[in-house]
Amino acid sequence: MSTTITPVEPAEPVPAPGGRRWPRRYARPGAAVLSGLLLFASFPPRPLWWLALPGFAVLGWTLRGRRPRAGFGLGFLAGLGFLLPLLKWTGEEVGPLPWVALAAVSALFIGAVGVGIAAVSRLPGWPVLAAAVWILGEAARARVPFGGFPWGKIAFGQADGMFLPLAAVGGTPVLGFAVVLCGFGLYEGVRLFLAHRAGRDNSNDTTVGTDGDDAAPASARPFRHATVAVATLSVLLPVAGALAALPLVDASAEDGTATVAAIQGNVPRLGLDFNAQRRAVLDNHAERTERLAADVKAGKEPRPDFVLWPENSSDLDPFRNGDARLVIEDAVKAIGVPTVVGSVLSPDTGKLRNSLIQWDPEKGPVATYDKRHVQPFGEYIPMRSFVRIFSSDVDRVRRDFGPGNKVGVFDLAGTKVGLATCYEAAFDWAVRDTVTHGAQLITVPSNNATFGRSEMTYQQLAMSRVRAVEHSRAVVVPVTSGVSAMIMPDGKVVDETRMFTPDALVRELPLRSSRTPATRMGTLPEALLVAIAVAGLGWAGARAVRARRHPAADDAS
């Protein structure tokens, strides 16, 4: 017959008026916000990618051993600390309400992740399970609501980081998982080190942890050793994996090279009303292309094989507006090579199309690509009558855009160029599809003029750098107002413009046709990590049910 002895905890002293209890009460909420701020600071334009590691270490301390409700609240605070400053650009021209609403809704996903991390944090190998739960949350946020909003994926803050080669192994899910796992592993290592020191200072034959639930008798030391091994591997494996993946990062040319020109024509003024001067935007891009043609003729610039204009470089539909068509034709004939023109097509009925037009100098327009993932509340307004209650700016979008349904790959002078328009670069499938359909080079035409001089353009540029490594393709980013850039397949930016400055980039870039493991496997790595997270949550749930039904047995175990 065995007896379970429950230790009696000494009563906490009653704090004196003005005592020190309040710092303890707010320590974890404060740490949650701090962890979010560290994650924000790890994103571009700051090259402080490594701050994500202490960010997740602090988050691990914040959530470990918490109850579900506390886990949600702390996770939500971490989400606000992260996403409120990260998404500030969304309120650049429409005020704080849409910005705060988007950040708050996105933070709800991180709140749910906090519940999951708190639940698995008492399980063996919890850093692995907790990192998988984070990726589960990112996967959900990238899909719902309204097609998802993956902005703020941890992988997108790692364009300058040592873990970047892992993007070629399993895409953004594996890259993000490695960063989160390393951060939680750092926390667990520090926690166990402190527990070891506390055990050495304790005269009894016990190992005392830093948390009240970590006390363990000497008989539990083999389990403790396994926990130390997990903590160590949680740090070492992501680092070793990134080093092992370095051979996958290759900037060499497999199919020769192409000389590419990216045009940045600039806009008349910042803000939402830049479209009011659509003809001026078109003229700017046409004039900059004609100036490039003159430079090529004078021998100042190499002759490009093809030219890329940005998204919305002609918001006048050239199929319906003869003047716009003539301006484009003159510019394309001047440069004398195929040109991709970003335009808004307005059919007689139905929705608008955010399109890229392949314009041949002799044949004119020969192909179009319609943006497949149009931006909710930007290019179309869901629940328009309801949203109007909170902001009249929804009426700026008078006619909704509709999505296309075909993968965008243009054959430009013999080079297969994959097309992902602006917002689409945030979605794994939208870029991968172009490579599986034969793209040897990727372009991400964008229009960031709406967001002024905010950090948005740098955040989006970092996405394209991650995509370059993920699929081992050079990426060209032509932007109406900047920053336009040329990116090598190893993620390095080799040429870029300044913001709100007319410019043209001309560069010889490598063409590649091999596929990385990430390209070949597609969603499989993400699905495996989600399965690990679900299994961990199921395990934690089963233990919680058993603990409620047989508390004595659970204590004895």
PDB file of C-alpha atoms in Angstrom, residues 167-455:
ATOM      1  CA  ALA A 167      13.895  27.763 -46.830  1.00  0.00           C
ATOM      2  CA  ALA A 168      15.259  25.575 -49.633  1.00  0.00           C
ATOM      3  CA  VAL A 169      14.649  22.458 -47.516  1.00  0.00           C
ATOM      4  CA  GLY A 170      11.003  22.961 -46.602  1.00  0.00           C
ATOM      5  CA  GLY A 171       9.941  26.507 -47.404  1.00  0.00           C
ATOM      6  CA  THR A 172       8.724  29.086 -44.916  1.00  0.00           C
ATOM      7  CA  PRO A 173       7.235  26.482 -42.500  1.00  0.00           C
ATOM      8  CA  VAL A 174      10.575  24.722 -41.959  1.00  0.00           C
ATOM      9  CA  LEU A 175      12.506  27.990 -41.775  1.00  0.00           C
ATOM     10  CA  GLY A 176      10.054  29.424 -39.252  1.00  0.00           C
ATOM     11  CA  PHE A 177       9.971  26.181 -37.253  1.00  0.00           C
ATOM     12  CA  ALA A 178      13.756  26.183 -36.907  1.00  0.00           C
ATOM     13  CA  VAL A 179      13.811  29.752 -35.569  1.00  0.00           C
ATOM     14  CA  VAL A 180      10.996  29.131 -33.068  1.00  0.00           C
ATOM     15  CA  LEU A 181      12.500  25.820 -31.946  1.00  0.00           C
ATOM     16  CA  CYS A 182      15.897  27.407 -31.367  1.00  0.00           C
ATOM     17  CA  GLY A 183      14.329  30.195 -29.294  1.00  0.00           C
ATOM     18  CA  PHE A 184      12.350  27.802 -27.111  1.00  0.00           C
ATOM     19  CA  GLY A 185      15.424  25.565 -26.819  1.00  0.00           C
ATOM     20  CA  LEU A 186      17.461  28.502 -25.554  1.00  0.00           C
ATOM     21  CA  TYR A 187      14.894  29.162 -22.862  1.00  0.00           C
ATOM     22  CA  GLU A 188      14.740  25.512 -21.861  1.00  0.00           C
ATOM     23  CA  GLY A 189      18.520  25.331 -21.675  1.00  0.00           C
ATOM     24  CA  VAL A 190      18.686  28.367 -19.401  1.00  0.00           C
ATOM     25  CA  ARG A 191      15.828  27.026 -17.279  1.00  0.00           C
ATOM     26  CA  LEU A 192      17.552  23.687 -16.771  1.00  0.00           C
ATOM     27  CA  PHE A 193      20.860  25.352 -16.024  1.00  0.00           C
ATOM     28  CA  LEU A 194      19.222  27.400 -13.291  1.00  0.00           C
ATOM     29  CA  ALA A 195      17.468  24.273 -12.039  1.00  0.00           C
ATOM     30  CA  HIS A 196      20.805  22.488 -11.871  1.00  0.00           C
ATOM     31  CA  ARG A 197      22.371  25.319  -9.889  1.00  0.00           C
ATOM     32  CA  ALA A 198      19.409  25.384  -7.530  1.00  0.00           C
ATOM     33  CA  GLY A 199      19.774  21.618  -7.075  1.00  0.00           C
ATOM     34  CA  ARG A 200      23.455  21.949  -6.217  1.00  0.00           C
ATOM     35  CA  ASP A 201      22.635  24.566  -3.612  1.00  0.00           C
ATOM     36  CA  ASN A 202      19.921  22.364  -2.081  1.00  0.00           C
ATOM     37  CA  SER A 203      21.073  20.064   0.702  1.00  0.00           C
ATOM     38  CA  ASN A 204      18.292  17.533  -0.043  1.00  0.00           C
ATOM     39  CA  ASP A 205      18.682  14.924  -2.759  1.00  0.00           C
ATOM     40  CA  THR A 206      16.331  16.723  -5.160  1.00  0.00           C
ATOM     41  CA  THR A 207      16.556  18.760  -8.292  1.00  0.00           C
ATOM     42  CA  VAL A 208      14.616  21.939  -7.883  1.00  0.00           C
ATOM     43  CA  GLY A 209      13.420  23.839 -10.959  1.00  0.00           C
ATOM     44  CA  THR A 210      12.831  27.469 -11.431  1.00  0.00           C
ATOM     45  CA  ASP A 211       9.073  26.871 -11.605  1.00  0.00           C
ATOM     46  CA  GLY A 212       7.119  25.366  -8.767  1.00  0.00           C
ATOM     47  CA  ASP A 213       6.167  22.289 -10.820  1.00  0.00           C
ATOM     48  CA  ASP A 214       9.770  21.465 -11.675  1.00  0.00           C
ATOM     49  CA  ALA A 215      10.858  19.881  -8.395  1.00  0.00           C
ATOM     50  CA  ALA A 216      12.003  16.343  -9.100  1.00  0.00           C
ATOM     51  CA  PRO A 217      13.435  13.587  -6.848  1.00  0.00           C
ATOM     52  CA  ALA A 218      16.731  11.948  -7.623  1.00  0.00           C
ATOM     53  CA  SER A 219      14.901   8.978  -9.143  1.00  0.00           C
ATOM     54  CA  ALA A 220      13.714  11.337 -11.885  1.00  0.00           C
ATOM     55  CA  ARG A 221      17.220  12.274 -12.971  1.00  0.00           C
ATOM     56  CA  PRO A 222      17.242   9.986 -16.051  1.00  0.00           C
ATOM     57  CA  PHE A 223      14.149  11.839 -17.248  1.00  0.00           C
ATOM     58  CA  ARG A 224      15.891  15.117 -16.442  1.00  0.00           C
ATOM     59  CA  HIS A 225      18.883  14.010 -18.523  1.00  0.00           C
ATOM     60  CA  ALA A 226      16.572  13.322 -21.454  1.00  0.00           C
ATOM     61  CA  THR A 227      15.067  16.775 -21.015  1.00  0.00           C
ATOM     62  CA  VAL A 228      18.537  18.322 -21.079  1.00  0.00           C
ATOM     63  CA  ALA A 229      19.249  16.419 -24.281  1.00  0.00           C
ATOM     64  CA  VAL A 230      16.054  17.734 -25.878  1.00  0.00           C
ATOM     65  CA  ALA A 231      16.890  21.306 -24.871  1.00  0.00           C
ATOM     66  CA  THR A 232      20.396  20.951 -26.311  1.00  0.00           C
ATOM     67  CA  LEU A 233      19.181  19.421 -29.549  1.00  0.00           C
ATOM     68  CA  SER A 234      16.514  22.122 -29.874  1.00  0.00           C
ATOM     69  CA  VAL A 235      19.319  24.634 -30.244  1.00  0.00           C
ATOM     70  CA  LEU A 236      21.887  22.577 -32.113  1.00  0.00           C
ATOM     71  CA  LEU A 237      19.688  20.853 -34.687  1.00  0.00           C
ATOM     72  CA  PRO A 238      18.344  24.055 -36.329  1.00  0.00           C
ATOM     73  CA  VAL A 239      21.879  25.433 -36.515  1.00  0.00           C
ATOM     74  CA  ALA A 240      23.283  22.175 -37.882  1.00  0.00           C
ATOM     75  CA  GLY A 241      20.392  21.899 -40.308  1.00  0.00           C
ATOM     76  CA  ALA A 242      21.018  25.387 -41.653  1.00  0.00           C
ATOM     77  CA  LEU A 243      24.709  24.604 -42.164  1.00  0.00           C
ATOM     78  CA  ALA A 244      23.870  21.303 -43.849  1.00  0.00           C
ATOM     79  CA  ALA A 245      21.443  23.079 -46.192  1.00  0.00           C
ATOM     80  CA  LEU A 246      24.066  25.547 -47.464  1.00  0.00           C
ATOM     81  CA  PRO A 247      24.826  23.454 -50.598  1.00  0.00           C
ATOM     82  CA  LEU A 248      21.191  23.978 -51.661  1.00  0.00           C
ATOM     83  CA  VAL A 249      21.789  27.730 -51.884  1.00  0.00           C
ATOM     84  CA  ASP A 250      23.256  28.218 -55.338  1.00  0.00           C
ATOM     85  CA  ALA A 251      23.389  31.378 -57.440  1.00  0.00           C
ATOM     86  CA  SER A 252      25.016  29.832 -60.511  1.00  0.00           C
ATOM     87  CA  ALA A 253      23.378  29.806 -63.929  1.00  0.00           C
ATOM     88  CA  GLU A 254      21.988  26.445 -65.054  1.00  0.00           C
ATOM     89  CA  ASP A 255      20.229  27.635 -68.229  1.00  0.00           C
ATOM     90  CA  GLY A 256      22.382  30.580 -69.166  1.00  0.00           C
ATOM     91  CA  THR A 257      21.534  34.140 -68.219  1.00  0.00           C
ATOM     92  CA  ALA A 258      19.067  36.869 -69.125  1.00  0.00           C
ATOM     93  CA  THR A 259      19.627  40.602 -69.036  1.00  0.00           C
ATOM     94  CA  VAL A 260      16.594  42.056 -67.296  1.00  0.00           C
ATOM     95  CA  ALA A 261      15.430  45.652 -66.910  1.00  0.00           C
ATOM     96  CA  ALA A 262      13.091  46.777 -64.118  1.00  0.00           C
ATOM     97  CA  ILE A 263      11.421  50.170 -64.497  1.00  0.00           C
ATOM     98  CA  GLN A 264      10.466  52.359 -61.541  1.00  0.00           C
ATOM     99  CA  GLY A 265       8.577  55.336 -62.926  1.00  0.00           C
ATOM    100  CA  ASN A 266       7.472  56.822 -59.594  1.00  0.00           C
ATOM    101  CA  VAL A 267       4.093  58.405 -58.791  1.00  0.00           C
ATOM    102  CA  PRO A 268       2.976  62.063 -58.720  1.00  0.00           C
ATOM    103  CA  ARG A 269       2.209  62.024 -55.003  1.00  0.00           C
ATOM    104  CA  LEU A 270       1.900  59.674 -52.045  1.00  0.00           C
ATOM    105  CA  GLY A 271      -1.270  58.251 -50.598  1.00  0.00           C
ATOM    106  CA  LEU A 272      -4.455  56.580 -51.693  1.00  0.00           C
ATOM    107  CA  ASP A 273      -5.262  59.229 -54.297  1.00  0.00           C
ATOM    108  CA  PHE A 274      -2.174  58.589 -56.442  1.00  0.00           C
ATOM    109  CA  ASN A 275      -4.544  56.758 -58.812  1.00  0.00           C
ATOM    110  CA  ALA A 276      -6.325  60.057 -59.479  1.00  0.00           C
ATOM    111  CA  GLN A 277      -3.358  60.846 -61.742  1.00  0.00           C
ATOM    112  CA  ARG A 278      -3.290  57.536 -63.562  1.00  0.00           C
ATOM    113  CA  ARG A 279      -2.097  59.065 -66.802  1.00  0.00           C
ATOM    114  CA  ALA A 280       0.839  60.682 -65.026  1.00  0.00           C
ATOM    115  CA  VAL A 281       1.873  57.312 -63.556  1.00  0.00           C
ATOM    116  CA  LEU A 282       1.722  55.711 -66.999  1.00  0.00           C
ATOM    117  CA  ASP A 283       3.675  58.564 -68.568  1.00  0.00           C
ATOM    118  CA  ASN A 284       6.357  58.283 -65.883  1.00  0.00           C
ATOM    119  CA  HIS A 285       6.953  54.601 -66.702  1.00  0.00           C
ATOM    120  CA  ALA A 286       6.851  55.162 -70.446  1.00  0.00           C
ATOM    121  CA  GLU A 287       9.301  58.073 -70.233  1.00  0.00           C
ATOM    122  CA  ARG A 288      11.713  56.118 -68.028  1.00  0.00           C
ATOM    123  CA  THR A 289      11.591  53.216 -70.484  1.00  0.00           C
ATOM    124  CA  GLU A 290      12.289  55.526 -73.428  1.00  0.00           C
ATOM    125  CA  ARG A 291      15.205  57.056 -71.527  1.00  0.00           C
ATOM    126  CA  LEU A 292      16.577  53.564 -70.967  1.00  0.00           C
ATOM    127  CA  ALA A 293      16.206  52.909 -74.700  1.00  0.00           C
ATOM    128  CA  ALA A 294      18.271  56.020 -75.401  1.00  0.00           C
ATOM    129  CA  ASP A 295      20.928  54.883 -72.916  1.00  0.00           C
ATOM    130  CA  VAL A 296      21.067  51.471 -74.594  1.00  0.00           C
ATOM    131  CA  LYS A 297      21.468  53.080 -78.016  1.00  0.00           C
ATOM    132  CA  ALA A 298      24.264  55.295 -76.662  1.00  0.00           C
ATOM    133  CA  GLY A 299      26.029  52.280 -75.165  1.00  0.00           C
ATOM    134  CA  LYS A 300      25.541  53.466 -71.575  1.00  0.00           C
ATOM    135  CA  GLU A 301      23.433  50.431 -70.632  1.00  0.00           C
ATOM    136  CA  PRO A 302      23.372  46.864 -71.962  1.00  0.00           C
ATOM    137  CA  ARG A 303      20.431  45.913 -74.116  1.00  0.00           C
ATOM    138  CA  PRO A 304      17.912  44.015 -71.972  1.00  0.00           C
ATOM    139  CA  ASP A 305      16.272  40.794 -73.159  1.00  0.00           C
ATOM    140  CA  PHE A 306      13.006  41.964 -71.659  1.00  0.00           C
ATOM    141  CA  VAL A 307      11.618  44.766 -69.494  1.00  0.00           C
ATOM    142  CA  LEU A 308       9.423  44.537 -66.399  1.00  0.00           C
ATOM    143  CA  TRP A 309       7.064  47.312 -65.318  1.00  0.00           C
ATOM    144  CA  PRO A 310       5.428  47.277 -61.887  1.00  0.00           C
ATOM    145  CA  GLU A 311       1.881  46.582 -60.808  1.00  0.00           C
ATOM    146  CA  ASN A 312      -0.482  49.494 -61.619  1.00  0.00           C
ATOM    147  CA  SER A 313       2.030  51.114 -63.956  1.00  0.00           C
ATOM    148  CA  SER A 314      -0.947  51.696 -66.273  1.00  0.00           C
ATOM    149  CA  ASP A 315      -4.208  51.923 -64.378  1.00  0.00           C
ATOM    150  CA  LEU A 316      -5.754  53.040 -67.653  1.00  0.00           C
ATOM    151  CA  ASP A 317      -7.025  49.938 -69.460  1.00  0.00           C
ATOM    152  CA  PRO A 318      -5.074  49.904 -72.753  1.00  0.00           C
ATOM    153  CA  PHE A 319      -7.717  47.660 -74.331  1.00  0.00           C
ATOM    154  CA  ARG A 320     -10.337  50.353 -73.799  1.00  0.00           C
ATOM    155  CA  ASN A 321      -8.257  53.548 -73.813  1.00  0.00           C
ATOM    156  CA  GLY A 322      -6.567  54.334 -77.117  1.00  0.00           C
ATOM    157  CA  ASP A 323      -4.289  57.004 -75.637  1.00  0.00           C
ATOM    158  CA  ALA A 324      -2.932  54.603 -73.018  1.00  0.00           C
ATOM    159  CA  ARG A 325      -2.344  51.928 -75.650  1.00  0.00           C
ATOM    160  CA  LEU A 326      -0.434  54.368 -77.839  1.00  0.00           C
ATOM    161  CA  VAL A 327       1.797  55.483 -74.945  1.00  0.00           C
ATOM    162  CA  ILE A 328       2.648  51.862 -74.075  1.00  0.00           C
ATOM    163  CA  GLU A 329       3.259  50.884 -77.692  1.00  0.00           C
ATOM    164  CA  ASP A 330       5.634  53.784 -78.248  1.00  0.00           C
ATOM    165  CA  ALA A 331       7.644  52.915 -75.137  1.00  0.00           C
ATOM    166  CA  VAL A 332       7.829  49.206 -75.954  1.00  0.00           C
ATOM    167  CA  LYS A 333       8.829  49.875 -79.567  1.00  0.00           C
ATOM    168  CA  ALA A 334      11.514  52.269 -78.347  1.00  0.00           C
ATOM    169  CA  ILE A 335      13.140  49.643 -76.151  1.00  0.00           C
ATOM    170  CA  GLY A 336      12.451  46.969 -78.779  1.00  0.00           C
ATOM    171  CA  VAL A 337      12.025  43.955 -76.447  1.00  0.00           C
ATOM    172  CA  PRO A 338       9.079  42.195 -74.766  1.00  0.00           C
ATOM    173  CA  THR A 339       7.745  44.213 -71.835  1.00  0.00           C
ATOM    174  CA  VAL A 340       5.450  43.234 -68.968  1.00  0.00           C
ATOM    175  CA  VAL A 341       2.997  46.048 -68.156  1.00  0.00           C
ATOM    176  CA  GLY A 342       0.945  46.136 -64.954  1.00  0.00           C
ATOM    177  CA  SER A 343      -2.567  47.359 -65.694  1.00  0.00           C
ATOM    178  CA  VAL A 344      -6.139  47.450 -64.441  1.00  0.00           C
ATOM    179  CA  LEU A 345      -8.547  45.864 -66.924  1.00  0.00           C
ATOM    180  CA  SER A 346     -12.158  46.990 -66.740  1.00  0.00           C
ATOM    181  CA  PRO A 347     -14.538  44.707 -68.674  1.00  0.00           C
ATOM    182  CA  ASP A 348     -18.040  45.922 -69.518  1.00  0.00           C
ATOM    183  CA  THR A 349     -19.535  43.644 -66.882  1.00  0.00           C
ATOM    184  CA  GLY A 350     -18.155  41.822 -63.902  1.00  0.00           C
ATOM    185  CA  LYS A 351     -15.230  42.667 -61.714  1.00  0.00           C
ATOM    186  CA  LEU A 352     -12.035  44.532 -62.457  1.00  0.00           C
ATOM    187  CA  ARG A 353      -8.823  42.617 -63.085  1.00  0.00           C
ATOM    188  CA  ASN A 354      -5.383  43.444 -61.697  1.00  0.00           C
ATOM    189  CA  SER A 355      -3.457  42.212 -64.711  1.00  0.00           C
ATOM    190  CA  LEU A 356       0.037  41.880 -66.105  1.00  0.00           C
ATOM    191  CA  ILE A 357       0.169  42.203 -69.888  1.00  0.00           C
ATOM    192  CA  GLN A 358       2.919  40.700 -72.038  1.00  0.00           C
ATOM    193  CA  TRP A 359       3.522  43.358 -74.691  1.00  0.00           C
ATOM    194  CA  ASP A 360       5.523  42.474 -77.776  1.00  0.00           C
ATOM    195  CA  PRO A 361       7.190  45.363 -79.675  1.00  0.00           C
ATOM    196  CA  GLU A 362       5.775  44.067 -82.970  1.00  0.00           C
ATOM    197  CA  LYS A 363       2.611  42.151 -82.094  1.00  0.00           C
ATOM    198  CA  GLY A 364       1.375  44.267 -79.186  1.00  0.00           C
ATOM    199  CA  PRO A 365      -0.346  42.541 -76.234  1.00  0.00           C
ATOM    200  CA  VAL A 366      -0.003  38.753 -76.602  1.00  0.00           C
ATOM    201  CA  ALA A 367      -0.818  37.367 -73.120  1.00  0.00           C
ATOM    202  CA  THR A 368      -2.243  38.420 -69.765  1.00  0.00           C
ATOM    203  CA  TYR A 369      -1.998  37.215 -66.182  1.00  0.00           C
ATOM    204  CA  ASP A 370      -4.760  38.157 -63.747  1.00  0.00           C
ATOM    205  CA  LYS A 371      -3.740  38.374 -60.106  1.00  0.00           C
ATOM    206  CA  ARG A 372      -5.108  35.255 -58.416  1.00  0.00           C
ATOM    207  CA  HIS A 373      -5.159  36.402 -54.787  1.00  0.00           C
ATOM    208  CA  VAL A 374      -6.698  39.851 -54.620  1.00  0.00           C
ATOM    209  CA  GLN A 375      -6.359  41.769 -51.378  1.00  0.00           C
ATOM    210  CA  PRO A 376      -9.422  41.978 -49.114  1.00  0.00           C
ATOM    211  CA  PHE A 377     -10.281  45.520 -47.973  1.00  0.00           C
ATOM    212  CA  GLY A 378      -7.811  46.817 -50.563  1.00  0.00           C
ATOM    213  CA  GLU A 379      -8.857  45.433 -53.936  1.00  0.00           C
ATOM    214  CA  TYR A 380     -12.269  44.224 -52.867  1.00  0.00           C
ATOM    215  CA  ILE A 381     -14.436  44.924 -49.843  1.00  0.00           C
ATOM    216  CA  PRO A 382     -15.987  41.965 -48.026  1.00  0.00           C
ATOM    217  CA  MET A 383     -19.124  42.823 -46.033  1.00  0.00           C
ATOM    218  CA  ARG A 384     -19.100  46.294 -47.583  1.00  0.00           C
ATOM    219  CA  SER A 385     -22.236  47.646 -45.862  1.00  0.00           C
ATOM    220  CA  PHE A 386     -21.013  46.512 -42.448  1.00  0.00           C
ATOM    221  CA  VAL A 387     -17.451  47.807 -42.878  1.00  0.00           C
ATOM    222  CA  ARG A 388     -18.769  51.189 -44.033  1.00  0.00           C
ATOM    223  CA  ILE A 389     -20.130  51.735 -40.502  1.00  0.00           C
ATOM    224  CA  PHE A 390     -16.551  51.998 -39.263  1.00  0.00           C
ATOM    225  CA  SER A 391     -14.822  53.668 -42.208  1.00  0.00           C
ATOM    226  CA  SER A 392     -16.057  55.546 -45.260  1.00  0.00           C
ATOM    227  CA  ASP A 393     -12.741  54.799 -46.970  1.00  0.00           C
ATOM    228  CA  VAL A 394     -14.264  51.550 -48.246  1.00  0.00           C
ATOM    229  CA  ASP A 395     -16.049  53.658 -50.864  1.00  0.00           C
ATOM    230  CA  ARG A 396     -12.698  54.468 -52.455  1.00  0.00           C
ATOM    231  CA  VAL A 397     -12.945  50.921 -53.846  1.00  0.00           C
ATOM    232  CA  ARG A 398     -16.007  51.602 -55.999  1.00  0.00           C
ATOM    233  CA  ARG A 399     -15.756  48.426 -58.071  1.00  0.00           C
ATOM    234  CA  ASP A 400     -14.330  45.232 -56.659  1.00  0.00           C
ATOM    235  CA  PHE A 401     -11.467  43.331 -58.253  1.00  0.00           C
ATOM    236  CA  GLY A 402     -11.946  39.669 -59.057  1.00  0.00           C
ATOM    237  CA  PRO A 403      -9.291  36.918 -58.988  1.00  0.00           C
ATOM    238  CA  GLY A 404      -7.786  35.163 -61.978  1.00  0.00           C
ATOM    239  CA  ASN A 405      -7.518  31.399 -62.170  1.00  0.00           C
ATOM    240  CA  LYS A 406      -4.422  30.687 -64.275  1.00  0.00           C
ATOM    241  CA  VAL A 407      -0.803  30.338 -63.150  1.00  0.00           C
ATOM    242  CA  GLY A 408       1.286  33.198 -64.492  1.00  0.00           C
ATOM    243  CA  VAL A 409       4.311  32.206 -66.568  1.00  0.00           C
ATOM    244  CA  PHE A 410       5.303  34.360 -69.566  1.00  0.00           C
ATOM    245  CA  ASP A 411       7.794  33.317 -72.235  1.00  0.00           C
ATOM    246  CA  LEU A 412       9.847  36.492 -72.646  1.00  0.00           C
ATOM    247  CA  ALA A 413      12.478  36.205 -75.388  1.00  0.00           C
ATOM    248  CA  GLY A 414      12.951  32.528 -74.562  1.00  0.00           C
ATOM    249  CA  THR A 415      13.018  32.972 -70.765  1.00  0.00           C
ATOM    250  CA  LYS A 416      10.142  31.562 -68.747  1.00  0.00           C
ATOM    251  CA  VAL A 417       9.290  34.190 -66.143  1.00  0.00           C
ATOM    252  CA  GLY A 418       7.007  33.393 -63.204  1.00  0.00           C
ATOM    253  CA  LEU A 419       4.584  36.112 -62.103  1.00  0.00           C
ATOM    254  CA  ALA A 420       3.442  36.799 -58.539  1.00  0.00           C
ATOM    255  CA  THR A 421       1.800  40.190 -58.167  1.00  0.00           C
ATOM    256  CA  CYS A 422       2.604  42.130 -54.982  1.00  0.00           C
ATOM    257  CA  TYR A 423       0.444  40.647 -52.189  1.00  0.00           C
ATOM    258  CA  GLU A 424       0.784  37.179 -53.721  1.00  0.00           C
ATOM    259  CA  ALA A 425       4.435  36.989 -52.680  1.00  0.00           C
ATOM    260  CA  ALA A 426       3.256  36.375 -49.104  1.00  0.00           C
ATOM    261  CA  PHE A 427       1.513  33.134 -50.087  1.00  0.00           C
ATOM    262  CA  ASP A 428       3.579  29.986 -50.481  1.00  0.00           C
ATOM    263  CA  TRP A 429       1.405  28.459 -53.207  1.00  0.00           C
ATOM    264  CA  ALA A 430       1.276  31.570 -55.386  1.00  0.00           C
ATOM    265  CA  VAL A 431       5.054  31.618 -55.909  1.00  0.00           C
ATOM    266  CA  ARG A 432       5.658  27.858 -55.967  1.00  0.00           C
ATOM    267  CA  ASP A 433       3.071  27.332 -58.718  1.00  0.00           C
ATOM    268  CA  THR A 434       5.084  29.441 -61.131  1.00  0.00           C
ATOM    269  CA  VAL A 435       8.216  27.344 -60.580  1.00  0.00           C
ATOM    270  CA  THR A 436       6.409  24.024 -60.953  1.00  0.00           C
ATOM    271  CA  HIS A 437       5.041  25.420 -64.234  1.00  0.00           C
ATOM    272  CA  GLY A 438       8.533  26.020 -65.563  1.00  0.00           C
ATOM    273  CA  ALA A 439       9.615  29.474 -64.377  1.00  0.00           C
ATOM    274  CA  GLN A 440      13.379  30.008 -64.647  1.00  0.00           C
ATOM    275  CA  LEU A 441      13.151  33.427 -62.999  1.00  0.00           C
ATOM    276  CA  ILE A 442      10.475  35.077 -60.850  1.00  0.00           C
ATOM    277  CA  THR A 443       9.164  38.621 -60.861  1.00  0.00           C
ATOM    278  CA  VAL A 444       7.057  40.277 -58.163  1.00  0.00           C
ATOM    279  CA  PRO A 445       5.634  43.492 -59.694  1.00  0.00           C
ATOM    280  CA  SER A 446       4.310  45.662 -56.879  1.00  0.00           C
ATOM    281  CA  ASN A 447       2.758  49.016 -56.062  1.00  0.00           C
ATOM    282  CA  ASN A 448       3.586  50.298 -52.601  1.00  0.00           C
ATOM    283  CA  ALA A 449       2.817  53.984 -53.212  1.00  0.00           C
ATOM    284  CA  THR A 450      -0.301  53.738 -51.048  1.00  0.00           C
ATOM    285  CA  PHE A 451       1.865  53.060 -48.000  1.00  0.00           C
ATOM    286  CA  GLY A 452       4.214  56.009 -48.336  1.00  0.00           C
ATOM    287  CA  ARG A 453       7.667  55.715 -46.815  1.00  0.00           C
ATOM    288  CA  SER A 454       6.667  53.070 -44.292  1.00  0.00           C
ATOM    289  CA  GLU A 455       8.466  49.794 -43.592  1.00  0.00           C
TER     290      GLU A 455
END
